[in-house]
mmCIF file of C-alpha atoms and ligand atoms in Angstrom:
data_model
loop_
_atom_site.group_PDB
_atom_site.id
_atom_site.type_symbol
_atom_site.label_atom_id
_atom_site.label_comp_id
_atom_site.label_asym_id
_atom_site.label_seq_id
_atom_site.Cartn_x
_atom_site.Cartn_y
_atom_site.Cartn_z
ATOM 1 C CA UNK A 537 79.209 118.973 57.433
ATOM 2 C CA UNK A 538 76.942 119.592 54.272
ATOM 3 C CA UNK A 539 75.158 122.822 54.104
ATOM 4 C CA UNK A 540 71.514 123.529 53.688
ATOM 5 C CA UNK A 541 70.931 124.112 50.146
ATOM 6 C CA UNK A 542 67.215 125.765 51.083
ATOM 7 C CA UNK A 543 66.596 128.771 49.259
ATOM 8 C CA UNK A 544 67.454 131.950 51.060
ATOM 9 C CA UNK A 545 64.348 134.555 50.640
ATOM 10 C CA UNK A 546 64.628 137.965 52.010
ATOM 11 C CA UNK A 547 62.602 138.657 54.757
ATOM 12 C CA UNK A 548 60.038 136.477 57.049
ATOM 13 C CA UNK A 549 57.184 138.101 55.030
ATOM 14 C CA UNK A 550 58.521 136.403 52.153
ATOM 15 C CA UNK A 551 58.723 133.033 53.509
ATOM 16 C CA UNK A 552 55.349 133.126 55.414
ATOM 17 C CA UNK A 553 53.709 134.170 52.070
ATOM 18 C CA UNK A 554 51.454 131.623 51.412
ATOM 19 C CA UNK A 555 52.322 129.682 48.039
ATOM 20 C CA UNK A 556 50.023 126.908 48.058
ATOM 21 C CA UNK A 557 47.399 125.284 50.298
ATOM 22 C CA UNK A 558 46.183 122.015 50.575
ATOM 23 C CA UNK A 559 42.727 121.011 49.866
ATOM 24 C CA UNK A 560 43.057 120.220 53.642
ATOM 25 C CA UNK A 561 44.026 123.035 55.368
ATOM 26 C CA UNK A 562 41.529 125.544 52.956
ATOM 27 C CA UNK A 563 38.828 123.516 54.838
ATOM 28 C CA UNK A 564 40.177 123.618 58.063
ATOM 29 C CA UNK A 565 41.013 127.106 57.818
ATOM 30 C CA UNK A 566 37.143 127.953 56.884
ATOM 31 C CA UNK A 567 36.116 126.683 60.586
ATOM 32 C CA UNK A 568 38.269 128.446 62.389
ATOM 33 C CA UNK A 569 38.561 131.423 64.149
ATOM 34 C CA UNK A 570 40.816 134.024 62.429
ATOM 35 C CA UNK A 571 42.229 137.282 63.486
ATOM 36 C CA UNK A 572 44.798 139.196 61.862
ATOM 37 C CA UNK A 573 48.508 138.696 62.779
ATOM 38 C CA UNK A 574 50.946 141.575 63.586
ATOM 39 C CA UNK A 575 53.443 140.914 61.765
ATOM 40 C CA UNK A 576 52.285 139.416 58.691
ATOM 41 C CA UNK A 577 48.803 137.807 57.009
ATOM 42 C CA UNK A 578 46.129 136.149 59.132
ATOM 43 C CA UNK A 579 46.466 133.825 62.550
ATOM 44 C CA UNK A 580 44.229 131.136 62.744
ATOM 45 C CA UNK A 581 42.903 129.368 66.362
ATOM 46 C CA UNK A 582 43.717 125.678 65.637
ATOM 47 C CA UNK A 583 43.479 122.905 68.886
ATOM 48 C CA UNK A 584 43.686 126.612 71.404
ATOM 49 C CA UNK A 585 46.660 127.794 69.333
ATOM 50 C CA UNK A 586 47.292 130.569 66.445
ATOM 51 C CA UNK A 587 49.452 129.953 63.812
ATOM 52 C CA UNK A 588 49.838 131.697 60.621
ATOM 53 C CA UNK A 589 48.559 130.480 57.895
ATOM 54 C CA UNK A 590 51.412 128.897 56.002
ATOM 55 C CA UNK A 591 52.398 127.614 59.050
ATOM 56 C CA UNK A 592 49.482 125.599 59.573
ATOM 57 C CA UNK A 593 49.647 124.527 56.129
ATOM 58 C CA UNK A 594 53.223 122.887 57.354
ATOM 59 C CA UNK A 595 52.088 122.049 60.823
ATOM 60 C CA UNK A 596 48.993 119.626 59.045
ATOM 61 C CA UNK A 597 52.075 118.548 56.539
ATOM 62 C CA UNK A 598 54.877 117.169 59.557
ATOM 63 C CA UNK A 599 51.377 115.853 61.587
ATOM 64 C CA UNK A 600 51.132 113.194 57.902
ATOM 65 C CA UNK A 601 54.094 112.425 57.205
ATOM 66 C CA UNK A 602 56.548 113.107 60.023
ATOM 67 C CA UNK A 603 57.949 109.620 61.311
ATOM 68 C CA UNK A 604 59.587 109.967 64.703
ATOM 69 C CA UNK A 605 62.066 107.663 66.162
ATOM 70 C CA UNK A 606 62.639 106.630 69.702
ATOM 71 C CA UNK A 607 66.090 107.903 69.651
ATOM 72 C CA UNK A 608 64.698 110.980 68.363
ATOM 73 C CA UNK A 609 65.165 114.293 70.914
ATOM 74 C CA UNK A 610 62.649 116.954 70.322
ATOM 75 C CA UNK A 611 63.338 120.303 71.583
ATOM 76 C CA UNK A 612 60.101 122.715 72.323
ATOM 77 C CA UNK A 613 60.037 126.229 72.816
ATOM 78 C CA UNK A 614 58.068 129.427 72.520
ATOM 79 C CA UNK A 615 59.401 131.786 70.457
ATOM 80 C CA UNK A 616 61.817 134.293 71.869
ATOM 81 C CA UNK A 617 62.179 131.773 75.079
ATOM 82 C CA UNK A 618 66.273 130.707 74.280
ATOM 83 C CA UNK A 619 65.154 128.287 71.641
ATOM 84 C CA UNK A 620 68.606 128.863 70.092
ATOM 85 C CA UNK A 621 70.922 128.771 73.609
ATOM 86 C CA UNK A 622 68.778 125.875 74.088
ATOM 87 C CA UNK A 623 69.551 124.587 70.040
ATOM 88 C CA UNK A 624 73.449 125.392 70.831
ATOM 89 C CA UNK A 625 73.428 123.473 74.175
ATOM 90 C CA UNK A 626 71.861 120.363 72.926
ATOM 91 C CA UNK A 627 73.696 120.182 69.713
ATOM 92 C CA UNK A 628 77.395 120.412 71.575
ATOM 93 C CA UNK A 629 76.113 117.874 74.188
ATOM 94 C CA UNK A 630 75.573 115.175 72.003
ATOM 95 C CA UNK A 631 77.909 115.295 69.518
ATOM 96 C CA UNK A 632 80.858 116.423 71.922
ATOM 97 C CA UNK A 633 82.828 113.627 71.104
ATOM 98 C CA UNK A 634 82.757 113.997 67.633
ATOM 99 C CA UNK A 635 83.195 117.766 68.223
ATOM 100 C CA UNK A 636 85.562 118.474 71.191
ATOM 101 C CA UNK A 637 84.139 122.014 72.455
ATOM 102 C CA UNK A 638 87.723 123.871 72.210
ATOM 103 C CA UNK A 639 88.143 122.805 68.694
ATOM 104 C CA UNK A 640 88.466 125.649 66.231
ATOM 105 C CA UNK A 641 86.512 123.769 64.095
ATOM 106 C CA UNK A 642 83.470 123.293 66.273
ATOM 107 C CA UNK A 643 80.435 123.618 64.306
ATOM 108 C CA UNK A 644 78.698 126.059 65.995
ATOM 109 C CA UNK A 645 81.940 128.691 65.533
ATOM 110 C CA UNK A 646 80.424 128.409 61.833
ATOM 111 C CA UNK A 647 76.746 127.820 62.012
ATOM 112 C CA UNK A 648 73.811 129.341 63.528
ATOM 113 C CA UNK A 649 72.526 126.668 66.128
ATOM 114 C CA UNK A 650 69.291 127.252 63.560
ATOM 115 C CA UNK A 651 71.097 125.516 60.987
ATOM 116 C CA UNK A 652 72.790 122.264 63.068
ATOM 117 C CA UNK A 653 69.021 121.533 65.050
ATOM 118 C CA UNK A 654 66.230 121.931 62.518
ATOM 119 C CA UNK A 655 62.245 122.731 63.088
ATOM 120 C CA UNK A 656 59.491 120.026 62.648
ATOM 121 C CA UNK A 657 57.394 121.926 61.372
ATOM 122 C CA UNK A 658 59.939 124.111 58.887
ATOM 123 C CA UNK A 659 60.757 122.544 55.062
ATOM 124 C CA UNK A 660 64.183 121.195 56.275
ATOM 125 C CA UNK A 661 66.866 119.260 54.404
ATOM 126 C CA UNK A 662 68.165 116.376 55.750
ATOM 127 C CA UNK A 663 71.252 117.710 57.329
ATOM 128 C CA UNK A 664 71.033 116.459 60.653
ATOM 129 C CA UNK A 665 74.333 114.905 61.394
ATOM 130 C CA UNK A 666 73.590 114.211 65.040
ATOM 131 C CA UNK A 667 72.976 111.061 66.608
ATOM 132 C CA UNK A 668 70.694 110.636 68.008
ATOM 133 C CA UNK A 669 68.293 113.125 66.082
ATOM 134 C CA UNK A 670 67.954 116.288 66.922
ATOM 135 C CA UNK A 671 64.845 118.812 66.330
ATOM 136 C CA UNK A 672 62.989 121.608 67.725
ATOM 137 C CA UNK A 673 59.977 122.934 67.432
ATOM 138 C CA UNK A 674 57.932 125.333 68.706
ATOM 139 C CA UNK A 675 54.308 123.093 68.946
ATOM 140 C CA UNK A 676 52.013 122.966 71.231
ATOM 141 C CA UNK A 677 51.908 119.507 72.496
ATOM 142 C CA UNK A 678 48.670 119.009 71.676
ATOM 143 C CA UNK A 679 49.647 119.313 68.102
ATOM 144 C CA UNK A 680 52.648 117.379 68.028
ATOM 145 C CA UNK A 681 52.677 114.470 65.128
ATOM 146 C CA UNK A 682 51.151 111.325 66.479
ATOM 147 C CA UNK A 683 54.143 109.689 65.589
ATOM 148 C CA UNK A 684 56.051 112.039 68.405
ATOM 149 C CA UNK A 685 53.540 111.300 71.120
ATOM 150 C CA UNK A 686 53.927 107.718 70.592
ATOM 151 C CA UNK A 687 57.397 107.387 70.533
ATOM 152 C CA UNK A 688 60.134 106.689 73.062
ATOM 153 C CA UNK A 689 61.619 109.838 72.297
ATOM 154 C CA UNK A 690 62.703 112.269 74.292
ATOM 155 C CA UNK A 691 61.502 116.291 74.819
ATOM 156 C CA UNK A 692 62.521 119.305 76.456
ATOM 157 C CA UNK A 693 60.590 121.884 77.266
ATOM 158 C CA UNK A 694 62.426 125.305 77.502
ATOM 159 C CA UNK A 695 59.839 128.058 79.023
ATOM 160 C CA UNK A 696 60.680 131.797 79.805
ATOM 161 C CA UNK A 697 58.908 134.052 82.341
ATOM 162 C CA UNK A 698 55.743 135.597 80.391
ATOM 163 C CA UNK A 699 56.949 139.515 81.195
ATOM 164 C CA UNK A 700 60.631 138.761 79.553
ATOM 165 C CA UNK A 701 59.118 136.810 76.217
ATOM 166 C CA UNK A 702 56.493 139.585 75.653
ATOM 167 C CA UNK A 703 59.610 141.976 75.822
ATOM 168 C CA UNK A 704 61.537 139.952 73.594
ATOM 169 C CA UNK A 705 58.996 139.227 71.523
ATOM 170 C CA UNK A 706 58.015 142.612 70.450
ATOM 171 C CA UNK A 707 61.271 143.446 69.712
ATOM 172 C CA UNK A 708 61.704 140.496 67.200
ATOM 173 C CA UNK A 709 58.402 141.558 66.085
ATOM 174 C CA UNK A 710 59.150 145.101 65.066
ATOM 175 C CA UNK A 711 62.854 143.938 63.196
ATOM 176 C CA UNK A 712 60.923 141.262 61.231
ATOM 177 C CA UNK A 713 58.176 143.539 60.291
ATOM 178 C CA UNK A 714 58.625 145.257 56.833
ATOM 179 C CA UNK A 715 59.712 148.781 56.837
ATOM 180 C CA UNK A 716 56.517 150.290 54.915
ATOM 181 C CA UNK A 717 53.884 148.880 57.623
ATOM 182 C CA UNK A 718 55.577 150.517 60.544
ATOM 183 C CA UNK A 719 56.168 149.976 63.982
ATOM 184 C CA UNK A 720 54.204 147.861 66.372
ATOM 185 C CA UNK A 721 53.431 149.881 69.355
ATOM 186 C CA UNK A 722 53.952 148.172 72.883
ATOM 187 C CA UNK A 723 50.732 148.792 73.509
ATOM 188 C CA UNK A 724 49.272 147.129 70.523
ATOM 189 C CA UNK A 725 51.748 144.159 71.127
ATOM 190 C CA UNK A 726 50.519 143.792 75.147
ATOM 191 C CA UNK A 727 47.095 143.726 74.239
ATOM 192 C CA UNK A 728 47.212 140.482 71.722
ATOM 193 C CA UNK A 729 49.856 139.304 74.383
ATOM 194 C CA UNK A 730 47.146 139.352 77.037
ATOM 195 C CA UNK A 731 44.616 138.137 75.086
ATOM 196 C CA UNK A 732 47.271 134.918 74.140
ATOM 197 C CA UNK A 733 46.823 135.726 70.205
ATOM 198 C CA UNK A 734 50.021 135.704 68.489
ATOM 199 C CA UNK A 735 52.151 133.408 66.720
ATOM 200 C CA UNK A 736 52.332 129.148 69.203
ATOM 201 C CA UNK A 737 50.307 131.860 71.625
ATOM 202 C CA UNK A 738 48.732 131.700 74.339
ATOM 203 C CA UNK A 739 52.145 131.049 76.582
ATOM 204 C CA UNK A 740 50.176 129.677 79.534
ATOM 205 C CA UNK A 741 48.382 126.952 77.504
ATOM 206 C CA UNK A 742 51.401 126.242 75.735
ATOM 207 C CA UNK A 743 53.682 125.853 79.039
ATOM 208 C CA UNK A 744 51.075 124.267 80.608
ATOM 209 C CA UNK A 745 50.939 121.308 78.313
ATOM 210 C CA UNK A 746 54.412 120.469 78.702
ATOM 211 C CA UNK A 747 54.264 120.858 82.214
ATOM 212 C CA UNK A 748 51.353 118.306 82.927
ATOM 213 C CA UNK A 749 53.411 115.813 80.554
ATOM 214 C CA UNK A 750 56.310 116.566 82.590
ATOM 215 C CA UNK A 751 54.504 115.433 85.416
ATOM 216 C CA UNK A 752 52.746 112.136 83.924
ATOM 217 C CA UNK A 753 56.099 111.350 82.694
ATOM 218 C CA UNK A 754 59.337 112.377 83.790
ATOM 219 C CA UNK A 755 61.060 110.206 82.015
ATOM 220 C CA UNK A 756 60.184 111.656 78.534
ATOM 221 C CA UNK A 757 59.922 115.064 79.429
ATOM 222 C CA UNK A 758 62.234 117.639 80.645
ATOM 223 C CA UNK A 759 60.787 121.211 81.808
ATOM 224 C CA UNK A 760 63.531 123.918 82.176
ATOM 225 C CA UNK A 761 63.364 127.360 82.856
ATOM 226 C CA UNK A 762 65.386 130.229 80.915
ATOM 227 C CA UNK A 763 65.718 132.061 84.213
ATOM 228 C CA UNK A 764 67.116 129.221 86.328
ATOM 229 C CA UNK A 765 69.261 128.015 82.917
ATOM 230 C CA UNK A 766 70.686 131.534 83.481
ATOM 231 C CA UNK A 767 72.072 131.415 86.975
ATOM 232 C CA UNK A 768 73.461 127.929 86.558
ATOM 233 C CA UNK A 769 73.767 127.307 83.076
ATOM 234 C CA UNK A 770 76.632 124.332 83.976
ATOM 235 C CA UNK A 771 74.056 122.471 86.016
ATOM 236 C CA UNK A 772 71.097 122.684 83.857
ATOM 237 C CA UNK A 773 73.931 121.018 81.217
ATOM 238 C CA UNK A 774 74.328 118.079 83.416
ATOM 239 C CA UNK A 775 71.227 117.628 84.013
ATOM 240 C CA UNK A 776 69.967 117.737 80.258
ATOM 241 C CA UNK A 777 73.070 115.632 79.695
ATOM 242 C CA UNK A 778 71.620 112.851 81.756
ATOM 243 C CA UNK A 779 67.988 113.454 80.703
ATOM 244 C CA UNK A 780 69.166 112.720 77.093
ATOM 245 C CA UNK A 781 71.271 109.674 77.666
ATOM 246 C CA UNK A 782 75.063 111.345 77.303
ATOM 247 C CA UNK A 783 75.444 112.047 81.146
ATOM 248 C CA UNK A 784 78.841 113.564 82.049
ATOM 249 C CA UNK A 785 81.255 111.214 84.626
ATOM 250 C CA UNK A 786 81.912 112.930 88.013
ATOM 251 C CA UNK A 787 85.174 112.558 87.116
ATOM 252 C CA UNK A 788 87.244 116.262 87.395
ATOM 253 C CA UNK A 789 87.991 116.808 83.682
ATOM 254 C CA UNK A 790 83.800 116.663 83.004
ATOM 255 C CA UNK A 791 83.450 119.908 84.716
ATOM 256 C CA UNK A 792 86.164 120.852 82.319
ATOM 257 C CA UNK A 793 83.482 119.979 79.570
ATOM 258 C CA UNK A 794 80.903 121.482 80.981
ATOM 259 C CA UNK A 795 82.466 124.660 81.748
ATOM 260 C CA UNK A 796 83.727 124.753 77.852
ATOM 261 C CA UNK A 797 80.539 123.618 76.246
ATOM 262 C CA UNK A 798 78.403 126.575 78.610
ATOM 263 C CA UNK A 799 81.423 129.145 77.435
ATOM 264 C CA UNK A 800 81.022 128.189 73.446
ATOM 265 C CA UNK A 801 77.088 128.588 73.870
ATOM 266 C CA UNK A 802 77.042 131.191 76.089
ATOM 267 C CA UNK A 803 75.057 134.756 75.154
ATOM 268 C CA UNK A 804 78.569 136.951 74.510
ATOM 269 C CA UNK A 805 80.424 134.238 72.531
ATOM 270 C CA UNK A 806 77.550 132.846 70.369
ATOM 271 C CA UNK A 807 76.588 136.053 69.716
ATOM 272 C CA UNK A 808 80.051 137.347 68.742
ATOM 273 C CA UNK A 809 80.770 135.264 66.182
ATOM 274 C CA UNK A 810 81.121 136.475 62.655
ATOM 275 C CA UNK A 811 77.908 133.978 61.518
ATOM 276 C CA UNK A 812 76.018 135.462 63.892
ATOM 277 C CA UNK A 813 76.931 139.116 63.034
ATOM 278 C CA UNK A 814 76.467 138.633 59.433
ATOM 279 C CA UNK A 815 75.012 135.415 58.586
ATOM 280 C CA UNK A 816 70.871 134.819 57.436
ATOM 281 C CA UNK A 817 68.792 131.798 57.300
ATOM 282 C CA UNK A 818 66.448 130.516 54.700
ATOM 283 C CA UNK A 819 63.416 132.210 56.336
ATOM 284 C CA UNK A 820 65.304 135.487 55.855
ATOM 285 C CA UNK A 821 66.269 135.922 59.760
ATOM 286 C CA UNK A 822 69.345 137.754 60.170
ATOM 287 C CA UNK A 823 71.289 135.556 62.572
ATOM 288 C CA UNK A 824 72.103 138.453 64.529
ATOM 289 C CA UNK A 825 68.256 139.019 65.587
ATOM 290 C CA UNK A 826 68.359 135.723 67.400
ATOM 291 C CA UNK A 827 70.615 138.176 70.389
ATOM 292 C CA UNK A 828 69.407 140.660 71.610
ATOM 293 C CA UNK A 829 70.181 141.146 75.309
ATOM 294 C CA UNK A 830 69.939 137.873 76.503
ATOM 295 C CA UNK A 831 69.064 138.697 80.039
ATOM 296 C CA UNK A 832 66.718 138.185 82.789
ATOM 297 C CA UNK A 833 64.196 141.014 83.842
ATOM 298 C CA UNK A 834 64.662 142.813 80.690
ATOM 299 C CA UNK A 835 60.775 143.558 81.057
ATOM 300 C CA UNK A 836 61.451 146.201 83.877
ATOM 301 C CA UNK A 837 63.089 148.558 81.333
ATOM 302 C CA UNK A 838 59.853 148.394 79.077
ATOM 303 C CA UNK A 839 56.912 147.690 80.620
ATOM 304 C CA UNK A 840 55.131 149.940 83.293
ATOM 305 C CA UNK A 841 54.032 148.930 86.673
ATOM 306 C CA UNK A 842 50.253 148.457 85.684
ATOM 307 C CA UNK A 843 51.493 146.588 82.587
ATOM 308 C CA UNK A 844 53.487 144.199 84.427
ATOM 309 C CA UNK A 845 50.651 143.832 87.372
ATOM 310 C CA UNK A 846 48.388 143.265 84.687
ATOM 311 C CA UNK A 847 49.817 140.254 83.153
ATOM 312 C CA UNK A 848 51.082 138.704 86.272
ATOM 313 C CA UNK A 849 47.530 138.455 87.277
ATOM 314 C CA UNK A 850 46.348 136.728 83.819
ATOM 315 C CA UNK A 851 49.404 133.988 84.404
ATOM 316 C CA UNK A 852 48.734 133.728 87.563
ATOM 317 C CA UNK A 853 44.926 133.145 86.822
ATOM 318 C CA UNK A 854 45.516 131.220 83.861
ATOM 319 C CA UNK A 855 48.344 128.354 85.654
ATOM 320 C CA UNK A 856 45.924 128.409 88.447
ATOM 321 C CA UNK A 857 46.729 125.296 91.044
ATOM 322 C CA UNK A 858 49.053 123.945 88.080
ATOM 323 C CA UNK A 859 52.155 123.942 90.719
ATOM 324 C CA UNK A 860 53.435 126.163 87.332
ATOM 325 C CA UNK A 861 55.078 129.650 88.667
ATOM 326 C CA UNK A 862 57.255 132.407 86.834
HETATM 327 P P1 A3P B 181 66.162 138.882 74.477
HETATM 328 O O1 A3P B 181 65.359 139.421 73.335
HETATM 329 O O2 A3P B 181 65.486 139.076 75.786
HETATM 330 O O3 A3P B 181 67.562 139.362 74.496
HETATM 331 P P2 A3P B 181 64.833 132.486 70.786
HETATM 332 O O4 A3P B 181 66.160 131.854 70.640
HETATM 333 O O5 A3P B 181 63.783 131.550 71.311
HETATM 334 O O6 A3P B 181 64.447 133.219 69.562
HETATM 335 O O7 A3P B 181 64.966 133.540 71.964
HETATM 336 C C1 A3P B 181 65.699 134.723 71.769
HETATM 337 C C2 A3P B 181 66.051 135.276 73.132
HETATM 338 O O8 A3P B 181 67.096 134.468 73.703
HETATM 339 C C3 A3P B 181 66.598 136.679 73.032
HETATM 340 O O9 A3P B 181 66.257 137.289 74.276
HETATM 341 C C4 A3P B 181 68.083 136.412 72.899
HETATM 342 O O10 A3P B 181 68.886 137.515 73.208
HETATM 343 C C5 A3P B 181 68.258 135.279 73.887
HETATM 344 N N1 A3P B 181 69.447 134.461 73.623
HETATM 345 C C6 A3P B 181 69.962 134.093 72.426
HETATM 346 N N2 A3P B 181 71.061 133.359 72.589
HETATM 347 C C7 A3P B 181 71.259 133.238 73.918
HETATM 348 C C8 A3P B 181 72.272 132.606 74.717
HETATM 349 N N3 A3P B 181 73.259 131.954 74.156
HETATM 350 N N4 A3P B 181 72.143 132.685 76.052
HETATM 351 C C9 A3P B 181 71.125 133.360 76.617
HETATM 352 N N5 A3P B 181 70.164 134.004 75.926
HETATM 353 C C10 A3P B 181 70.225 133.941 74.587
#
């Protein structure tokens, strides 16, 4: 496999630092609403959604020029919702018989999932060996390319319950932040959380529109859960399996597949691995921040009753008569 010859900075400060913006985005920027963001520069409220500002400068940049394919598989996540469980999954699934899942070699005993399923909307070199295609993003579907919307392709929609990517979330936060600004409190953290203003934020919106396309068409996309993935990690395999066109045979020796490919991508091995320990990406994650705990319910250890009441009441109020529950 070739590797990513991206430049490495050293921290996400660094690589959100805005180097140059289009005579675009300066314009859009100037109409919309700003606020600062927590862990770095400004967030600004483009189609419902803030983004920082170099990352609307690359989300206007993949919306030009990104051509999609039909064969193309698109994988869409929130932040801290198992984006990269979700990156490992896909990745071993469709290239499994290139890459048998017991091999020593496997790629993913040697790369972050980051690095074998890159983002849309990141500067990414044209490594992707898969076939068909593989990317993620975290997007709101409303601000997809064009070019995505109208393909054939196919997406997945990974969503986690609001209580357990707030938790997750601030602790990412706080490890990417530099050193001399401090700690985010958790109470400074719930209150942009609840107000939806942080980085792809709000989570209802953004669920929500992958949920209604789920509906309109099942065919194109797939809505999973983090929580259910959890408890039955082998089915939800199958069942991406035959949502992305590599369905596993009923025959005996596929469970044998599945059971290996949800072992190499499961929480304790991935995040065991020496890359993982020790490895960073070119945004200047350490590989190791993308586990944490890796469970459900987390949120009960950190946030208090009134906390929790409080924000199942916004979801609830915000997915309304959606058929969308947590
Ligand atoms: P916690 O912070 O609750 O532990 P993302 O990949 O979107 O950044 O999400 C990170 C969250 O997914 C973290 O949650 C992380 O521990 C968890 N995670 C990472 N790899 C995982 C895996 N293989 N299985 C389950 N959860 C995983």
């Amino acid at each position: 496999m070739e590797k990513s010859d991206l430049t490495v900075v050293s921290d996400i400060a660094q690589f959100l630092e805005v180097e140059e913006l289009s005579e675009e985005c300066r314009e859009l920027i100037s109409s919309l609403p700003t606020e600062k963001c927590l862990l770095f520069g400004n967030l600004h409220q483009y189609r419902g959604f803030w983004h920082p500002t170099k990352i609307l400068q690359t989300i206007l940049t993949c919306q030009n020029q990104f051509e999609a394919r039909d064969s193309d598989i698109y994988l869409v996540t929130l932040p801290k919702s198992g984006t990269t469980w979700l990156k490992a999954m896909a990745f071993a699934l469709v290239n499994r018989t290139q890459y048998d899942p017991k091999s020593t070699q496997h790629p993913l005993l040697s790369y972050n999932p980051h690095q074998l399923v890159p983002f849309l909307e990141f500067p990414h070199n044209d490594v992707v060996s898969s076939t068909p295609r593989l990317f993620s993003t975290h997007l709101p579907f409303v601000s997809l390319p064009e070019s995505v919307k109208k393909s054939g392709s196919k997406i997945v929609y990974l969503c986690r319950n609001p209580k357990d990517n707030f938790v997750s979330r601030f602790h990412w936060q706080n490890k990417l932040r530099r050193q001399e600004l401090g700690s985010i409190s958790l109470e400074e953290a719930f209150e942009s959380f609840c107000r939806g203003v942080y980085i792809y934020g709000p989570i209802w919106d953004h669920a929500l529109g992958y949920w209604k396309q789920s509906l309109e068409n099942p065919e194109r996309v797939l809505f999973l859960k983090y929580d259910e993935m959890k408890e039955d990690p082998g089915n939800h395999l199958r069942k991406l399996a035959d949502f992305i066109g590599c369905p596993f045979s009923k025959e005996k020796e596929s469970f044998n597949v599945v059971d290996q490919i949800s072992e190499l991508c499961s929480f304790d091995h991935l995040s065991n691995l020496e890359v993982n320990r020790t490895g960073k990406l070119p945004s200047g994650v350490i590989n190791s921040n993308f586990f944490r705990r890796g469970e459900v319910g987390d949120w009960k250890n950190h946030l208090t009753p009134q906390m929790a009441q409080k924000l199942d009441e916004i979801i609830k109020q915000k997915l309304g008569a959606s058929g969308l529950t947590f």
